[in-house]
XYZ file of C-alpha atoms in Angstrom:
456
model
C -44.183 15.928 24.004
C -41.630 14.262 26.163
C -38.312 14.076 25.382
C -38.108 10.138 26.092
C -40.828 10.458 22.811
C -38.994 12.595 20.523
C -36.235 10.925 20.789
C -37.965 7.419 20.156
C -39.436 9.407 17.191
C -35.990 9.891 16.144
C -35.377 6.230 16.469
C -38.182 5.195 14.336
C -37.312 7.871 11.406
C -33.508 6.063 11.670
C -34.671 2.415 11.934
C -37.468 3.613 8.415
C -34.771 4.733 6.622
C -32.585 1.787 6.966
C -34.693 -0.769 6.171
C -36.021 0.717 3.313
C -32.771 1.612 2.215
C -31.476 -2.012 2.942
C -34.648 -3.344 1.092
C -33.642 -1.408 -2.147
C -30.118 -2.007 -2.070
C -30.803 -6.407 -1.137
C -33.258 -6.694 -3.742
C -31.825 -5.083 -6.298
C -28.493 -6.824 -5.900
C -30.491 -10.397 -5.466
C -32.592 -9.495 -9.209
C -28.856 -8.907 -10.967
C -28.319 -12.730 -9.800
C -32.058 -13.527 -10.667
C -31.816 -11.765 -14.180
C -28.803 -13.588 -15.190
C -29.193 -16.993 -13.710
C -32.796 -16.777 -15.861
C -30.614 -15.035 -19.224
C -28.864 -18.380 -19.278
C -31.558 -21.053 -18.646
C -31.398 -21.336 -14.661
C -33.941 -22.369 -12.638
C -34.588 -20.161 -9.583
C -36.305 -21.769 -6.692
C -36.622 -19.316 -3.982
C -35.548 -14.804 -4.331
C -36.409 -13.422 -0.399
C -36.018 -10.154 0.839
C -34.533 -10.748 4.085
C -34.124 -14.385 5.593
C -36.684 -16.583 6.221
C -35.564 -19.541 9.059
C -38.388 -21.217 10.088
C -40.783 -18.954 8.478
C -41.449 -16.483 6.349
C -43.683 -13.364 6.525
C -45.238 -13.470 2.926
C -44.790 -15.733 0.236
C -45.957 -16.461 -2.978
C -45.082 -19.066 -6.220
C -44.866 -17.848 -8.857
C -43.973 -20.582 -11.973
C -40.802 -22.345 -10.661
C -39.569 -19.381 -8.073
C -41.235 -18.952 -4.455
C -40.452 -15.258 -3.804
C -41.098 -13.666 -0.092
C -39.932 -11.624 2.358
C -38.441 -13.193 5.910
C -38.155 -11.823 9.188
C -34.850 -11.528 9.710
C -33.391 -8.366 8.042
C -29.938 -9.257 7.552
C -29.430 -9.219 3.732
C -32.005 -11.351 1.323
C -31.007 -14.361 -1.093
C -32.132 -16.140 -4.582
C -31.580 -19.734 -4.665
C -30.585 -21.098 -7.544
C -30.659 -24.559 -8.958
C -27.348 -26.653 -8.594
C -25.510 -24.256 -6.904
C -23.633 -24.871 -3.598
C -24.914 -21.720 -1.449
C -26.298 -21.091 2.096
C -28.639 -23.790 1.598
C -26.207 -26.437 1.679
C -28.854 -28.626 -0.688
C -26.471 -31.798 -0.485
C -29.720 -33.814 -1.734
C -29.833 -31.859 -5.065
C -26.040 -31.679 -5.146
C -26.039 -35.982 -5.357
C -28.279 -36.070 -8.414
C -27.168 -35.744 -12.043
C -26.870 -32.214 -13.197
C -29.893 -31.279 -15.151
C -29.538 -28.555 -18.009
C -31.658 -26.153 -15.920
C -28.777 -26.000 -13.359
C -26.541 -23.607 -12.286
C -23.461 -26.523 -12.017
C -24.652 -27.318 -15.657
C -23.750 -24.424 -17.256
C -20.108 -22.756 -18.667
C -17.935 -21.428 -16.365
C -18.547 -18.308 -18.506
C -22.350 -18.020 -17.549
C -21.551 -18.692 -13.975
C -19.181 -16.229 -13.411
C -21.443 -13.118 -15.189
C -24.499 -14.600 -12.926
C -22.248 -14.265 -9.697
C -21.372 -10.986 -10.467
C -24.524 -9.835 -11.449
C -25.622 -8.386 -7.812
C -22.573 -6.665 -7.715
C -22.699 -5.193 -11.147
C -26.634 -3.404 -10.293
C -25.551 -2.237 -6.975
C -22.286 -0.005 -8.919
C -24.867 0.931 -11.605
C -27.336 2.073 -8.554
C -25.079 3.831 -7.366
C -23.917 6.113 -10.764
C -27.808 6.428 -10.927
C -28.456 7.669 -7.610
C -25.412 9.636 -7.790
C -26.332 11.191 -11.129
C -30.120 11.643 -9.900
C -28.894 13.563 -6.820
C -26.704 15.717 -9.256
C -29.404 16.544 -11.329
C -32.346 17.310 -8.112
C -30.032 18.812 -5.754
C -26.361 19.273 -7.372
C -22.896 19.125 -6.453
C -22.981 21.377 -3.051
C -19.372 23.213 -2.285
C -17.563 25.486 0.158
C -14.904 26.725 -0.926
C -12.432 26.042 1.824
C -10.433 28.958 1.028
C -12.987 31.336 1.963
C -13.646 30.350 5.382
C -13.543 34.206 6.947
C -13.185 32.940 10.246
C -11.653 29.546 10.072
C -12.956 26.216 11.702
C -14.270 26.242 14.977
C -13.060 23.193 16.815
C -15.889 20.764 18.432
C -13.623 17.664 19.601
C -11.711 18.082 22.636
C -9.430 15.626 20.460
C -8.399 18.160 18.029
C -7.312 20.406 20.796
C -4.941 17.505 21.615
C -4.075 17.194 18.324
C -2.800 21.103 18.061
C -5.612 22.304 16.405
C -7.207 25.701 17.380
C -10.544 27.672 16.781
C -9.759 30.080 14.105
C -7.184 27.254 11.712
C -8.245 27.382 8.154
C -6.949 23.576 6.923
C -5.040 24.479 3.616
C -4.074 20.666 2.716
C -3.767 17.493 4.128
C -0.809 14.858 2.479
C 0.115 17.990 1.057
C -2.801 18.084 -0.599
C -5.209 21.519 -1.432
C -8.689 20.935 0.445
C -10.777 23.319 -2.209
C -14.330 21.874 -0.536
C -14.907 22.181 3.147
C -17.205 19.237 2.676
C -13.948 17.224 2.022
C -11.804 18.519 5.285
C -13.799 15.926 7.741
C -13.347 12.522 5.430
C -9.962 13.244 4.253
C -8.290 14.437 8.101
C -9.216 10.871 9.275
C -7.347 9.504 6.885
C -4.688 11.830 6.282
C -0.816 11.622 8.072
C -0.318 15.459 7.805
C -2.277 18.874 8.209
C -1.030 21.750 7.279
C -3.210 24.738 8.821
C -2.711 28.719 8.560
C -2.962 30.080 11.874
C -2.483 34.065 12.207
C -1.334 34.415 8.585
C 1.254 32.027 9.156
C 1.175 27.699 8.068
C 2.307 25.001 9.963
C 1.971 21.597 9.603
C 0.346 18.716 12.375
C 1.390 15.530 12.323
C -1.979 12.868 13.233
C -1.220 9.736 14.743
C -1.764 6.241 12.956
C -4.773 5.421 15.013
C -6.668 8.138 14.984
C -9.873 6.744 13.914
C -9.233 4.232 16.965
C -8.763 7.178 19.201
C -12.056 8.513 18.096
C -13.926 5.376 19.071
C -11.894 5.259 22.193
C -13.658 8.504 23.297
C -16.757 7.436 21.666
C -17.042 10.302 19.806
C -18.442 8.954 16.862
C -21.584 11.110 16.937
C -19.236 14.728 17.408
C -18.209 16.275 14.664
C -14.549 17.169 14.565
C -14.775 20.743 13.692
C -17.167 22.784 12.122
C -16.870 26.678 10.492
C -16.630 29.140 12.672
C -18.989 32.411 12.595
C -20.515 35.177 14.381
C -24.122 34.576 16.145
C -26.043 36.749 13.793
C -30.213 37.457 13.626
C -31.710 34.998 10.869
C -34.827 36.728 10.245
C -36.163 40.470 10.434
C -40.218 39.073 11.473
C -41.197 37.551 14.310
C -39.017 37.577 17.439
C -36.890 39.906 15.923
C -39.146 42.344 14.861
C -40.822 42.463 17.878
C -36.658 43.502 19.391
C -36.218 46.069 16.453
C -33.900 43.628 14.723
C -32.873 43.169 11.784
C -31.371 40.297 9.590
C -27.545 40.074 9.891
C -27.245 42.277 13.037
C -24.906 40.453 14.868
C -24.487 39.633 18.943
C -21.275 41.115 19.616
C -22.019 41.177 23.522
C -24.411 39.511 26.224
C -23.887 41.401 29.344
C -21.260 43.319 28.619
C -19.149 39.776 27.795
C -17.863 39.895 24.500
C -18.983 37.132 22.072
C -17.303 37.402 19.051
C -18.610 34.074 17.463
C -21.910 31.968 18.188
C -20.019 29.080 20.162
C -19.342 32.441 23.058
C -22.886 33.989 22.713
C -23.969 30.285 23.793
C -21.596 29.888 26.175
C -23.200 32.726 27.582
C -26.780 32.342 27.226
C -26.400 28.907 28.836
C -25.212 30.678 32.034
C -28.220 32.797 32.497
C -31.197 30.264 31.694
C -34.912 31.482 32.618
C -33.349 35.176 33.243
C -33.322 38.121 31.159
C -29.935 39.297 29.553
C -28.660 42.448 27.901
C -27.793 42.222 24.003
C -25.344 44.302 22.513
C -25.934 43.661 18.702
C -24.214 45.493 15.492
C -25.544 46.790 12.819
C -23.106 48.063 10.124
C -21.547 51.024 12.586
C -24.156 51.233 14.898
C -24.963 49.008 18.311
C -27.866 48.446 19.722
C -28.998 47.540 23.378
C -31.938 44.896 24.272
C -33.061 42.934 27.186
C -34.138 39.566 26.402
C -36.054 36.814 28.246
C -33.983 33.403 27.577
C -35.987 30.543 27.966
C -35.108 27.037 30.164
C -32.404 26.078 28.080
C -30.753 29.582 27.292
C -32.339 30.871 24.469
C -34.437 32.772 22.840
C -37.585 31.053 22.125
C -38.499 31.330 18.616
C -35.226 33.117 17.238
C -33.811 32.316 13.928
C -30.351 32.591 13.683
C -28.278 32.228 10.999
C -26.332 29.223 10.288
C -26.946 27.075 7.144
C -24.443 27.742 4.118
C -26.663 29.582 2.331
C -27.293 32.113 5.072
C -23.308 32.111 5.821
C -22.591 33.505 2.275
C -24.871 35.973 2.262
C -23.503 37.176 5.334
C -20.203 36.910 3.468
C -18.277 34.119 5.918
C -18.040 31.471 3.174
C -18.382 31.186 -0.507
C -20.999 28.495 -1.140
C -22.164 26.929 -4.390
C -25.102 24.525 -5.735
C -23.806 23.288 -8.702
C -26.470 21.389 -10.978
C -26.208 19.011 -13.995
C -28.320 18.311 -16.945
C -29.129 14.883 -17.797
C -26.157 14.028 -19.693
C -23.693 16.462 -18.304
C -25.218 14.177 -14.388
C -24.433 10.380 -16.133
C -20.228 11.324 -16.165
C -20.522 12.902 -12.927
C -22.191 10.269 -11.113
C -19.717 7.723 -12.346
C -17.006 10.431 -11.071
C -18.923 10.992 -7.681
C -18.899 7.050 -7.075
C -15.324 6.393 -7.621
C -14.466 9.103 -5.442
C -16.540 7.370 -2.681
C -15.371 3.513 -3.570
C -11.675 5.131 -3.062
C -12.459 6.775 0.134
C -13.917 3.481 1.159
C -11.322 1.416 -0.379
C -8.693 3.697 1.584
C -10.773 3.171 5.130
C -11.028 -0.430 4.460
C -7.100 -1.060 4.741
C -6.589 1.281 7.648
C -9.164 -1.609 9.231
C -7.288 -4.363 8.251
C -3.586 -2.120 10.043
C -3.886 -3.010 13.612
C -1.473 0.345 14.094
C -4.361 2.248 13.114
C -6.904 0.692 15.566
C -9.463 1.766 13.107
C -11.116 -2.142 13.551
C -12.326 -0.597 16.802
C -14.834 1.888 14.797
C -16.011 -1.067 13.046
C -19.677 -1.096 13.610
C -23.245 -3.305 12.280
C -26.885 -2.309 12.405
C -26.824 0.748 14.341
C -24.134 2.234 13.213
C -25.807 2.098 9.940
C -29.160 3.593 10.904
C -27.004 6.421 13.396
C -25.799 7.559 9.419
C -29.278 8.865 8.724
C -30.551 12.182 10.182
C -33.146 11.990 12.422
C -35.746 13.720 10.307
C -36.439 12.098 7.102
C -34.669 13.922 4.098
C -34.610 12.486 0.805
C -31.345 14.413 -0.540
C -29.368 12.466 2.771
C -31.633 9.051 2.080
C -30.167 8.700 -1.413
C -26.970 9.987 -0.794
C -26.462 7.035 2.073
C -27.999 4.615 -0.369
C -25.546 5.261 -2.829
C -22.940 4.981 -0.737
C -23.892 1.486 0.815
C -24.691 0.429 -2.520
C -20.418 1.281 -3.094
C -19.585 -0.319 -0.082
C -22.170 -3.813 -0.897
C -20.428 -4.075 -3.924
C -16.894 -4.050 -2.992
C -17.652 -6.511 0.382
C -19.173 -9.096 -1.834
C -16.326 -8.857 -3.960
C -14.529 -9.372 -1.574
C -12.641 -13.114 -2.477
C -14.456 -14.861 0.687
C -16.337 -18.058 0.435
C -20.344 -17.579 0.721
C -19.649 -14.092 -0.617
C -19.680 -13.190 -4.262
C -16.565 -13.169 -4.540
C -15.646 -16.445 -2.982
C -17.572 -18.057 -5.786
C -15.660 -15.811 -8.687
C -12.307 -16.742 -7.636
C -13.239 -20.170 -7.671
C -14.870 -19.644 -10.678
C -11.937 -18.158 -12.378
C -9.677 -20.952 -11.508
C -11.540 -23.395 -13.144
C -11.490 -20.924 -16.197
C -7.833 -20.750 -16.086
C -6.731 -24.069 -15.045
C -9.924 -25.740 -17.242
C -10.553 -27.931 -14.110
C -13.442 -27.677 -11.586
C -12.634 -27.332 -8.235
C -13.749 -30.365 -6.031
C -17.920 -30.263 -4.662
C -17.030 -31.312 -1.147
C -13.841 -28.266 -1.272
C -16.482 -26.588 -2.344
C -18.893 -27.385 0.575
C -16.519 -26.859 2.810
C -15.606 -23.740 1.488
C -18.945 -22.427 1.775
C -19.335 -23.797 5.401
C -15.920 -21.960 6.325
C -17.058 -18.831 4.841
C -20.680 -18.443 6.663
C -19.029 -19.025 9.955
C -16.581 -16.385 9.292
C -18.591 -14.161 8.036
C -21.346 -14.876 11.175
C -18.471 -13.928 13.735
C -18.004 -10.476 12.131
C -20.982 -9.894 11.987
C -21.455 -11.009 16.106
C -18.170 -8.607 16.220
C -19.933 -5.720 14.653
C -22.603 -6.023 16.138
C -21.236 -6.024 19.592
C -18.916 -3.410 19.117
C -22.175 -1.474 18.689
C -23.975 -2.028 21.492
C -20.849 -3.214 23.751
C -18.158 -1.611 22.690
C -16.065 -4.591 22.190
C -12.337 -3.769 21.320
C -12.800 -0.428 22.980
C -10.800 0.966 26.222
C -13.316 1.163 29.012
């Protein structure tokens, strides 16, 4: 197989994953408005999984509601009867209210229907969160026992002062206790204070960091990663066929010492299709072996070890799985999802600091399908679900018009001032908001694919 294939494979695995993840996430936020609008007597014409100008792929009536899926996957929509949305129905607007409409009803009902998207997508997300808990559990590693430190993988961290071998103790002056957290928390973080040769000092990172990562377009490297020696992964096989054994480690390639995997690569990438001398050891003893490395400086076939399960056995990190029970899951979820609404929340306003330049990183589509891995896996297609089921519900609460949120506010007003906010402010209002909200989404969109905002 070509590589042009594989990585249109890769593509396709993305692209699945995100619309089926943006198919969950629409509809269920569209039924919380369908559910409620029909609790309190509404009439709902039209609920559409994506949007439907000019035509639709399927559709079907059902009693008074058409439901249907469009073609145009940017969200989905339930229209409801006597409500001023992306419709713009003036015609039913300029008739009476009937009891069966939206505008009919107390400012009460209206507001619990508008919220009602929002409200599912938080409750999918404890559920997901609490799911994941229970199936996989709450994966840790302890930062603290990095043997070796962090490996740095961003020229940008060099810059930054950091070096392979740092073990980050805290950032804000803050313990790190899961190396999970290190990543998320540096972008966001003013200080870092590292130990470096027994000794801790702190960095200072700049405001705009996040914009300096987009500058170099570096979204796709990670910053660091944990540093460890290249050791054997498996004692069948290649290995067995060398006289190795699991854990023997590749202390030398040619006489060159490699004291972690990033210098046995280094290496092995020097001396493609040629055959190499390993020096490997095991406990107190070395071994010698010549080795074939393939085209791209390997050794075809050889498993070497590397996932966190493998690293603690071979006693560089202390990983742990922790799983819930059903009702020990339901308060961890919750926790789990507040945790990620305030990362987001935090994110959010370093977009809205031009200081920061993080509006540069601001990205649409294909920055959300780059999120998924490029092999489907079901722990990482919930655990992005979640998360854009977080970051759905706090956008549409957002206080915009044609969002959620833009209808709350105004629908609290009239609560609190007992008046009812003009229909043609209204109209107007909505009109304002869908052209806003269209040019961030052009923004987003091209910032993806053109890099607008970005140094060249």
């Amino acid at each position: 197989m070509s590589l042009l294939a594989i990585s249109w494979d890769v593509v396709g695995v993305k692209v699945g994953q995100l619309l089926l993840s943006l198919s969950i996430l629409v509809i269920l936020h569209e039924f919380g408005h369908y559910i409620t609008a029909r609790w309190f007597g509404c009439r709902v014409e039209r609920f559409f999984l994506f949007f439907d100008p000019w035509f639709s792929l399927f559709k079907k009536k059902v009693g008074d509601t058409v439901y249907g899926i469009g073609w145009l996957p940017l969200g989905g929509y339930v229209k409801i009867s006597g409500m001023i949305d992306e419709s713009m129905d003036k015609e039913q607007l300029a008739l009476p209210p009937e009891p069966w409409e939206f505008r009919s009803k107390p400012a009460w009902q209206r507001l619990i229907i508008m919220i009602g998207g929002v409200t599912v997508n938080i409750l999918l997300a404890f559920i997901i969160y609490a799911g994941i808990l229970m199936v996989w559990g709450e994966k840790k590693i302890v930062n603290a026992s990095l043997k070796y430190g962090i490996e740095v993988q961003d020229s940008l961290m060099l810059e930054l002062g950091f070096k392979d071998g740092d073990k980050v103790v805290a950032l804000d002056g803050k313990p790190v206790e899961n190396y999970y957290d290190v990543i998320p928390t540096l972008i966001l973080s003013s200080t870092a204070t590292i130990e470096r040769n027994g000794q801790q000092q702190t960095l200072t990172m700049p405001r705009n960091l996040i914009g300096k990562l987009v500058e170099k377009k570096r979204r796709d490297v990670p910053l660091i990663g944990i540093r460890y020696p290249m050791m054997i992964g498996a004692d069948t096989g290649v290995s067995a066929r060398y006289g190795w054994k699991r854990f023997d480690k590749v202390i030398a390639i040619n006489g060159k010492p490699t004291a972690f995997f990033t210098d046995a690569v280094a290496v092995m990438e020097q001396h493609k299709n040629k055959q190499v001398n390993f020096t490997l050891l095991r406990n107190a003893d070395t071994l010698q072996s010549t080795v074939q490395l393939d085209s791209t400086g390997y050794v075809a076939d050889l498993r070497i070890i590397g996932k966190p399960e493998s690293l603690e056995e071979a006693g560089v990190v202390d990983y742990e799985v922790i799983k819930y029970g059903f009702f020990a899951a339901i308060p961890a979820g919750i926790r789990m999802a507040g945790d990620k609404l305030s990362w987001y929340i935090d994110q959010f306003k370093m977009i809205l600091s031009p200081e920061t330049e993080a509006y540069k990183g601001v990205g649409g589509f294909k920055a959300m399908g780059n999120v998924f891995p490029g092999s489907w896996d079901w722990e990482s297609f919930w655990t992005i679900t979640a998360f854009f089921s977080i970051v759905l519900a706090f956008m549409n609460l957002l206080p915009i018009p044609a969002l959620d949120g833009g209808h709350v506010l105004f629908t609290l007003v009239e609560m609190i001032t007992g008046r009812k906010p003009n229909q043609k402010f209204l109209e107007y209002a909505q009109v304002v908001g869908m052209v806003l909200l269209l040019g961030l989404m052009l923004y987003a969109n091209g910032n993806d694919w053109l890099g607008w905002g970005r140094e060249k």
